[in-house]
XYZ file of C-alpha atoms in Angstrom:
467
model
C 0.000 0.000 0.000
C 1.370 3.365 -0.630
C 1.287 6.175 1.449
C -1.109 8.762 1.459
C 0.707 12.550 1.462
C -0.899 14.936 4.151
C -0.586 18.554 5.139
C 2.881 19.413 6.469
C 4.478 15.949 5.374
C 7.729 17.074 3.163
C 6.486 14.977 0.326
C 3.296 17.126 -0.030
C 6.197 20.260 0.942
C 7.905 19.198 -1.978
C 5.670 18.659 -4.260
C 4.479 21.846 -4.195
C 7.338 24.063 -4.673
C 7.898 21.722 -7.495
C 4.497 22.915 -9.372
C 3.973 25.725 -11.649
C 1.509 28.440 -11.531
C 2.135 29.470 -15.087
C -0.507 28.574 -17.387
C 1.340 25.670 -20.226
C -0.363 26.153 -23.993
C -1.700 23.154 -24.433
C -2.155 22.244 -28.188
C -5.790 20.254 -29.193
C -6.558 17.134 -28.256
C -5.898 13.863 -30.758
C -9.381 12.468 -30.860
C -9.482 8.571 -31.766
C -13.013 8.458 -34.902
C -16.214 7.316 -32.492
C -16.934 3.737 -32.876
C -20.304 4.282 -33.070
C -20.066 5.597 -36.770
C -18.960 2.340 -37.859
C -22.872 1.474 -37.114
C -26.176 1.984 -35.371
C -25.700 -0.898 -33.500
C -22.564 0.819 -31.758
C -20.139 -1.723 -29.789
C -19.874 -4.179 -26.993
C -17.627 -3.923 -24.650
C -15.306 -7.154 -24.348
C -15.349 -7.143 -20.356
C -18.503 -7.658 -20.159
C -19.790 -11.185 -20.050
C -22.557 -11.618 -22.825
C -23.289 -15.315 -21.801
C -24.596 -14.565 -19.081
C -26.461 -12.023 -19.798
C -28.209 -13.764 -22.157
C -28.542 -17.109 -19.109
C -30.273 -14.281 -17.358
C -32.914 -13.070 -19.997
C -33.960 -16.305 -20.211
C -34.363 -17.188 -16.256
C -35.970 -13.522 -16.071
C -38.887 -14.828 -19.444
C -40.082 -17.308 -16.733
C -42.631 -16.944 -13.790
C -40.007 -16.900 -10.873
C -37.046 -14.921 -12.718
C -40.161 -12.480 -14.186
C -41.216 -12.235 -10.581
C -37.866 -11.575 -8.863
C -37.150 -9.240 -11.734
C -40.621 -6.619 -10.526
C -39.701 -6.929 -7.087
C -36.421 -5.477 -7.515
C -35.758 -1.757 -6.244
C -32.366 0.126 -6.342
C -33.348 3.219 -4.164
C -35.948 5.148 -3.117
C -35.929 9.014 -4.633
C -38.906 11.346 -3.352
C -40.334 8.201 -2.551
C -40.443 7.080 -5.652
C -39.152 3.338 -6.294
C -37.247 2.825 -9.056
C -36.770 -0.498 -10.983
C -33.592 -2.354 -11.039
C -32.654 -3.685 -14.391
C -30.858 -7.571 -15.091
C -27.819 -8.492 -13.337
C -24.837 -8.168 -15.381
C -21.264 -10.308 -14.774
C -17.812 -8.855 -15.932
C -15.370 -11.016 -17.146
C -13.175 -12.626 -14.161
C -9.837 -11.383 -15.117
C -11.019 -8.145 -14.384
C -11.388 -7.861 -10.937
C -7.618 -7.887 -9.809
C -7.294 -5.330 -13.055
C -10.046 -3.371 -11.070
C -8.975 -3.773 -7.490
C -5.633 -2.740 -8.152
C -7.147 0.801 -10.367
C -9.570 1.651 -7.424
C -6.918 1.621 -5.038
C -4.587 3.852 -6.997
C -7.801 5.789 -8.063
C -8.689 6.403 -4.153
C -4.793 7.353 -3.301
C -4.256 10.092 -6.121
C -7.630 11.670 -5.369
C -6.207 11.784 -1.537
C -3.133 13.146 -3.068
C -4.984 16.095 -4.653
C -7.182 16.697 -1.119
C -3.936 16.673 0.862
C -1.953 19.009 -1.699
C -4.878 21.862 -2.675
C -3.480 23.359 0.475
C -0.257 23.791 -0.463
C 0.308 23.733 -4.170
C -0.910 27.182 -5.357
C -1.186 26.111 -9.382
C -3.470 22.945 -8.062
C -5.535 25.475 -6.075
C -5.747 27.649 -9.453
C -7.315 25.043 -10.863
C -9.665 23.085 -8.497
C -11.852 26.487 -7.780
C -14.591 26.153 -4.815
C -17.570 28.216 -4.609
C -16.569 31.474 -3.101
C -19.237 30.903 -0.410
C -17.751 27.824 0.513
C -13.865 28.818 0.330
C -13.079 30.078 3.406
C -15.012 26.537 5.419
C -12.812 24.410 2.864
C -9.603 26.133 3.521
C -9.797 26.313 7.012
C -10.439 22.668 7.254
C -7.905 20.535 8.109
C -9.434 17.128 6.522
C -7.637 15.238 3.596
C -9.430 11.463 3.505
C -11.712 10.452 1.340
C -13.756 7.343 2.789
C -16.405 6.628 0.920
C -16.275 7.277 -3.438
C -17.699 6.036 -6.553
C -16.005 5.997 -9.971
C -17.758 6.624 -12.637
C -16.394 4.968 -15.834
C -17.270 4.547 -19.906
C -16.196 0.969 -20.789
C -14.231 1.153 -24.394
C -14.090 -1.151 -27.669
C -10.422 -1.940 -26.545
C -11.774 -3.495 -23.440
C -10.057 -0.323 -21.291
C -12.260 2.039 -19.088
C -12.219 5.719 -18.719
C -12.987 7.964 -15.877
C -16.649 9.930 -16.346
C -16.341 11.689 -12.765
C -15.528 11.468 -9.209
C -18.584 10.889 -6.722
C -16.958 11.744 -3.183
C -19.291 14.085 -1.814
C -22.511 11.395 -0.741
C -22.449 8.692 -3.827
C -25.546 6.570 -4.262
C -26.312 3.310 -5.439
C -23.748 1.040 -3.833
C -26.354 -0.580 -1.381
C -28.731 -1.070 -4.091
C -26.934 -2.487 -6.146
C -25.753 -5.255 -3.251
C -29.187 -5.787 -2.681
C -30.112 -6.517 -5.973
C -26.935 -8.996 -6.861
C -27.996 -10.868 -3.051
C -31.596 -11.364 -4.142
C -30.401 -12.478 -7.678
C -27.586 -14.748 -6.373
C -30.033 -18.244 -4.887
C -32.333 -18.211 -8.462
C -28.929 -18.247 -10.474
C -26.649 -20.725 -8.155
C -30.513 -22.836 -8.865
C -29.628 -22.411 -12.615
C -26.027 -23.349 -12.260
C -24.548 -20.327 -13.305
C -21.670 -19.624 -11.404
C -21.058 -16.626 -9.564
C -18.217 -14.775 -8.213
C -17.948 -14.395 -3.864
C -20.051 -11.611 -2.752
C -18.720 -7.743 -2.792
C -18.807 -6.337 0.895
C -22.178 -4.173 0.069
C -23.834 -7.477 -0.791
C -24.314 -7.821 3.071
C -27.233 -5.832 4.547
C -25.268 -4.563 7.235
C -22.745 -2.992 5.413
C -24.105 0.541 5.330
C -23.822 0.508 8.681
C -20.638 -1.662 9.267
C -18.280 0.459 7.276
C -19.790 3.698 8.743
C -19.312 3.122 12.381
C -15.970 1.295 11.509
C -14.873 4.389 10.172
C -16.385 6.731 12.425
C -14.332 5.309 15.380
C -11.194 4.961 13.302
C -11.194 8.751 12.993
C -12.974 9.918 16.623
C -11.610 7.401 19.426
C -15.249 6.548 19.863
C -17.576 3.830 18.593
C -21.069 5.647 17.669
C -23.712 5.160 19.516
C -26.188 7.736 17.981
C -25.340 8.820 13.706
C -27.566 11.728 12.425
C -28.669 11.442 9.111
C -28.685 14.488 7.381
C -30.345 15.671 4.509
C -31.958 18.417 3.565
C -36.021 19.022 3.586
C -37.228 17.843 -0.130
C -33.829 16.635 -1.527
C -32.236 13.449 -3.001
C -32.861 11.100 -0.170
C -31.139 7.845 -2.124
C -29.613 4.910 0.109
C -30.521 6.852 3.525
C -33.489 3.872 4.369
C -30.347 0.963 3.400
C -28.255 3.195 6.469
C -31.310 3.562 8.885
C -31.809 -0.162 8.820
C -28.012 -1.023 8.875
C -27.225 0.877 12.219
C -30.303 0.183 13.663
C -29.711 -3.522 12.995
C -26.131 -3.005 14.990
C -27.958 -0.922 17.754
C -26.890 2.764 16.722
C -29.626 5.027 17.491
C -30.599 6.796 14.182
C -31.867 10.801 14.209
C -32.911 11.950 10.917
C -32.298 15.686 10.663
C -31.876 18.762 7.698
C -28.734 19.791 8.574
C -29.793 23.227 9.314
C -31.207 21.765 12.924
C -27.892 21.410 14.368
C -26.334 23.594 16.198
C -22.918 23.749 17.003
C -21.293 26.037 20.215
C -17.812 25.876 22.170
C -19.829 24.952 25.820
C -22.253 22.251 24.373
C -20.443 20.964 21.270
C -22.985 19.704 18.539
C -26.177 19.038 19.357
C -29.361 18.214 17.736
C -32.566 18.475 18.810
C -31.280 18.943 22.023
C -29.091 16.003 21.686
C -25.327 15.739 21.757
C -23.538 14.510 18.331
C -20.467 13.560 17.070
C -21.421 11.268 13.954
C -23.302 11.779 11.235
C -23.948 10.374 7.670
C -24.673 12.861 4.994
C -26.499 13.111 2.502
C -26.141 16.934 1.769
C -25.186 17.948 -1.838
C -22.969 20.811 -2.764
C -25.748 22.241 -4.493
C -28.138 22.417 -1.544
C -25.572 23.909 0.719
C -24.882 26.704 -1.865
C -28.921 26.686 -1.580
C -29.156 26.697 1.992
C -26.919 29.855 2.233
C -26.340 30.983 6.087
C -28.228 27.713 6.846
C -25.398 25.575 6.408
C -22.836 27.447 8.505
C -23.516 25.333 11.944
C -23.165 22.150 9.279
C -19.814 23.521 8.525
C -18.374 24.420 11.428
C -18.846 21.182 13.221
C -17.485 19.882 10.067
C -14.393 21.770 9.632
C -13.678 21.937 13.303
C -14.290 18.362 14.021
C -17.140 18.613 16.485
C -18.815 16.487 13.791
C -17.147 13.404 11.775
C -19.127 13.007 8.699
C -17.781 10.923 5.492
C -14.993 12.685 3.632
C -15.319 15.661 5.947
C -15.501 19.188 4.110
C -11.832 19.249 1.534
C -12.653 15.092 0.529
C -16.312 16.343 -0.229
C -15.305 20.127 -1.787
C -12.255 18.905 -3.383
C -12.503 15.343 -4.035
C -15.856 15.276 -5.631
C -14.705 18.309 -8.037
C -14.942 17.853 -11.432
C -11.874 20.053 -12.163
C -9.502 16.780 -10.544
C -9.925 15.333 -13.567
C -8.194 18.331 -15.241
C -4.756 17.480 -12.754
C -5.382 13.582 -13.347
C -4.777 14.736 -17.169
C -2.350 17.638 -17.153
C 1.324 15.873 -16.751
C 2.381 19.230 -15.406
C 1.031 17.658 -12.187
C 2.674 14.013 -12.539
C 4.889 14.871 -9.827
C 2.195 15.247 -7.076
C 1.535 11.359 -7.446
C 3.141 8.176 -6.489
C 4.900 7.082 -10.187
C 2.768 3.962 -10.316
C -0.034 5.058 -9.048
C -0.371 7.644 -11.916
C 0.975 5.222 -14.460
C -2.426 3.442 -13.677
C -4.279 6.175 -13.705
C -3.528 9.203 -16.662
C -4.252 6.700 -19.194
C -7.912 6.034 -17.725
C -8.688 9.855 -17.630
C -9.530 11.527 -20.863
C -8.081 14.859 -22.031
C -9.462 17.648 -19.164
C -8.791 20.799 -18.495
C -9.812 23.889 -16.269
C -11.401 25.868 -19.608
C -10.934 29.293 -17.939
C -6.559 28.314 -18.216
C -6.751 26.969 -21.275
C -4.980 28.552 -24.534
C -6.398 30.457 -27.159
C -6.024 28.107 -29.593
C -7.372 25.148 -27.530
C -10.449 27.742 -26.806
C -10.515 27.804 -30.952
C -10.591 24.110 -31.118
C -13.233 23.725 -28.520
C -15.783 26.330 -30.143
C -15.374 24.732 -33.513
C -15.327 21.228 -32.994
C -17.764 21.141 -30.309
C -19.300 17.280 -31.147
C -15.643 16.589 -29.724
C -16.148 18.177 -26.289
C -18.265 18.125 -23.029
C -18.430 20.910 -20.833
C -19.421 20.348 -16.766
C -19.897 22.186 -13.970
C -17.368 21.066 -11.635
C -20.107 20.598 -8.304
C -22.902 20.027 -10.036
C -24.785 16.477 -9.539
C -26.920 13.858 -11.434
C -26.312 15.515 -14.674
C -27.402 18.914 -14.249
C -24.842 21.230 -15.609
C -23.468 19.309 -18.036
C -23.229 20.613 -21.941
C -22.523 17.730 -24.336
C -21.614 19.303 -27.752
C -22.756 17.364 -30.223
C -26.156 17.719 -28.280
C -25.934 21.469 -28.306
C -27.199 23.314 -31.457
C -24.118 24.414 -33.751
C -23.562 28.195 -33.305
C -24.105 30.709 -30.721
C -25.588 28.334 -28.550
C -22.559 26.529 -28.241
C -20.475 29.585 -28.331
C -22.448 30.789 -25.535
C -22.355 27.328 -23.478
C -18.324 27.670 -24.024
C -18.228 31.390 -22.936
C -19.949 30.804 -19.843
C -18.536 27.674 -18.711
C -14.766 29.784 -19.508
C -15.690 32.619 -17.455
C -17.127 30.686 -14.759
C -14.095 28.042 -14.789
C -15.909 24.753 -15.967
C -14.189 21.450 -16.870
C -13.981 20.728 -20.313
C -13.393 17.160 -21.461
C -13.248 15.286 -24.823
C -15.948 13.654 -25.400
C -15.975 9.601 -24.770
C -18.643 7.173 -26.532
C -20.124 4.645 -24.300
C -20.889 1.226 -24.807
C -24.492 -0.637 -25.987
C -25.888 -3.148 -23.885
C -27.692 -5.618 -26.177
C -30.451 -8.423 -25.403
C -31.483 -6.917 -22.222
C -34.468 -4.643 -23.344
C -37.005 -4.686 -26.234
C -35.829 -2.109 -28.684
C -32.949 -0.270 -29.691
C -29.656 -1.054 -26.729
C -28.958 1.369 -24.586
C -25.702 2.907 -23.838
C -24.571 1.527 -20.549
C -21.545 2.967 -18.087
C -19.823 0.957 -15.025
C -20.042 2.895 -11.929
C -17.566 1.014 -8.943
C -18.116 2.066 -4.649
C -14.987 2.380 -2.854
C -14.818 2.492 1.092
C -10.818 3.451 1.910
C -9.588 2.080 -1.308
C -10.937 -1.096 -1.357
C -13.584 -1.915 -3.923
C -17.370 -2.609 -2.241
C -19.823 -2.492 -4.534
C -20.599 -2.455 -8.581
C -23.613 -1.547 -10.328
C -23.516 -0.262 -14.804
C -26.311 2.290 -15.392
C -28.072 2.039 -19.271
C -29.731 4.935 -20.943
C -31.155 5.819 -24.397
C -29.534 9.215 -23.687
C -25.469 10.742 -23.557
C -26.865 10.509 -19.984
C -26.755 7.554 -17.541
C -28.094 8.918 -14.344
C -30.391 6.997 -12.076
C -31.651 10.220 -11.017
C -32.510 10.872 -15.255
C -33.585 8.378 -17.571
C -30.566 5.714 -16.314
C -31.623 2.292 -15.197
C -29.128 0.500 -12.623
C -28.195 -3.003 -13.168
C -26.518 -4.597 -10.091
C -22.304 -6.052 -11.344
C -21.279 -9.360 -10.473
C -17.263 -9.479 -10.304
């Protein structure tokens, strides 16, 4: 295992009188022709295993796999249930291939929360809300417990990186339930299976929190708040109730704006002391809540409150604009050698759009089916402009002049994968999303769409990963 850097360590020190504030000129991206011209039907991607995905269609066409199929639900959204598509299986020699990437993944996202503090050209580049500046920089936080890894599977049988979800990142107890409910029917069948991921167990929502929780406060919890705002996403929060209840944590739910937080009485809720909490508070509704959120932050930042990834892992981490370092070798230095050797090649051409070139700006406005543009703390596929969805012209020119001025990521566009036999109709596109807990991969689920899109939250339907 390699070690983490953190604040005031001389190889974060290093590192970041090594960097460069200096803006490099970057010439265009080399784009590789999108497979999907060659024809409608688009590609398959080789790790997947098509097999058994067609085993499963057929066990799902009769009564008990048609049955098991309905009863399936991946999370609950504004109570709202939401279907789980077919089990998929990846190919087996893929899961030391994957292990071995989310680990590196998870350390060289640490390495950018530990380093934003002191490398000024990183900081230039991963921008935080002005609101929320001054709570991020004054924190002192640099893990990152809990992320997901969003990923487009390629014709070559590679993957590349979509986005970062290290802020609250849904879907990883669904998709255990779904592959535990699926697993008796298809050991019945005689298809083999690989051993369960640690989300397949219903505990481990709560397992891995309160392991965690104590790792970082001394103390095992005995009450967790569960925080999330009035009227927003609410996804997974029922699979965590029922997890620590089941290990005999008392469970408050609470909007985050009901704690208060004071040097005599600490944190306290309701009345209530606290020093745990789960959230599930997007960067979007803190910006929202406004003064709201400041007894949220504080506790946060001055560690009256543990909550996963803290403020800089949640801030920094989940920021778009990492995948701009991941892809500029001007910051190769910040990262363990093979950690990044593993890593750049997996994370298309990025960069911060408001420090990039003129000609690069050029390239961008004119060949905008080659680019996406995203706000870097936006969520569930708001704020994202995908060119060649974007009218040619001044729409587009406006899209880029905005996202420049406001310091958006801008990425090359990736093609994503079909995922044939497992719907009537056209195949959908289909991503591979993978849940890390401290490096070690937990969970799996691939989300299909008829859309650029693959949201759950959208028009994205989750299918549960065996691997």
């Amino acid at each position: 295992m390699h070690p983490i850097p953190g604040p005031g360590r001389p190889d974060v020190e290093q590192a970041a009188a090594r960097s460069t504030t200096a803006t490099t000129v970057m010439p265009p991206p080399v784009f590789v022709p999108d497979p999907e011209e060659a024809g409608a039907d688009g590609y398959t991607w080789p790790g997947l295993d098509e097999e058994f995905t067609r085993e499963v269609v057929a066990i799902a066409r009769k009564s008990e796999g048609r049955e098991l199929a309905e009863s399936q639900v991946f999370e609950i959204v504004r109570a709202q249930p939401q279907a789980q598509g077919l089990p998929l299986r990846l190919r087996s020699h893929l899961r030391r291939e994957l292990d071995a990437f989310v680990a590196s993944y998870h350390r060289v996202i640490e390495t950018v929360v530990a380093a934003w503090e002191h490398d000024r050209g990183l900081r230039e580049v991963v921008t935080v809300p002005q609101a929320l500046h001054d709570h991020v920089a004054a924190a002192r936080d640099t893990r990152v417990h809990l992320l997901r890894i969003d990923l487009l599977p390629q014709p070559d049988g590679t993957l590349r990186v979509l986005e970062t979800n290290a802020n609250c990142p849904g879907g990883l107890p669904g998709a255990g339930r779904g592959r535990t409910a699926w697993r008796p029917l298809l050991d019945r069948h005689g298809i083999s299976l690989p051993p369960p991921l640690p989300a397949d167990d219903p505990a481990w929502p709560g397992s891995w929190l309160v392991r965690v929780a104590e790792q970082h406060t001394g103390t095992r919890p005995e009450t967790v708040a569960l925080l999330c705002p009035d009227g927003s996403y609410r996804a997974d929060t029922r699979d965590y109730d029922t997890a620590l209840t089941a290990l005999g944590v008392r469970v408050l739910h609470a909007d985050p704006r009901e704690l208060v937080a004071d040097g005599r009485h600490g944190v306290t809720l309701h009345g209530e002391p606290v020093r745990h909490a789960f959230a599930k508070v997007g960067i979007q509704d803190l910006l929202r809540m406004g003064d709201g959120a400041a007894p949220y932050l504080e506790a946060v930042r001055e560690g009256g409150l543990f909550v996963q990834n803290g403020l800089r892992g949640r801030l920094i981490g989940d920021n778009k604009l990492c995948l701009a370092v991941l892809s500029d070798p001007r910051f190769a230095h910040l990262f363990d050698p093979a950690d990044y050797r593993r890593v750049h090649p997996a994370v298309p051409w990025s960069r911060n759009l408001a420090h990039c070139d003129a000609a690069t700006l050029r390239a961008v406005v004119r060949d905008r089916e080659r680019y996406v543009l995203k706000r870097p703390l936006d969520t569930r596929g708001h704020g994202v402009v995908i060119g060649r969805e974007t009218a040619e012209g001044s729409a587009w020119e406006a899209a880029v002049g905005l996202a420049g001025a406001e310091g958006w990521l801008v990425q090359e566009y990736v093609t994503s994968p079909h995922l044939h036999g497992v719907v009537d109709g056209p195949a959908p596109r289909h991503d591979v999303a993978l849940g890390a807990v401290d490096g070690r991969l937990v969970s799996a689920f691939a989300r299909a769409s008829h859309g650029e899109r693959h949201n759950v939250a959208g028009s994205g339907r989750p299918h549960p990963v065996y691997l």
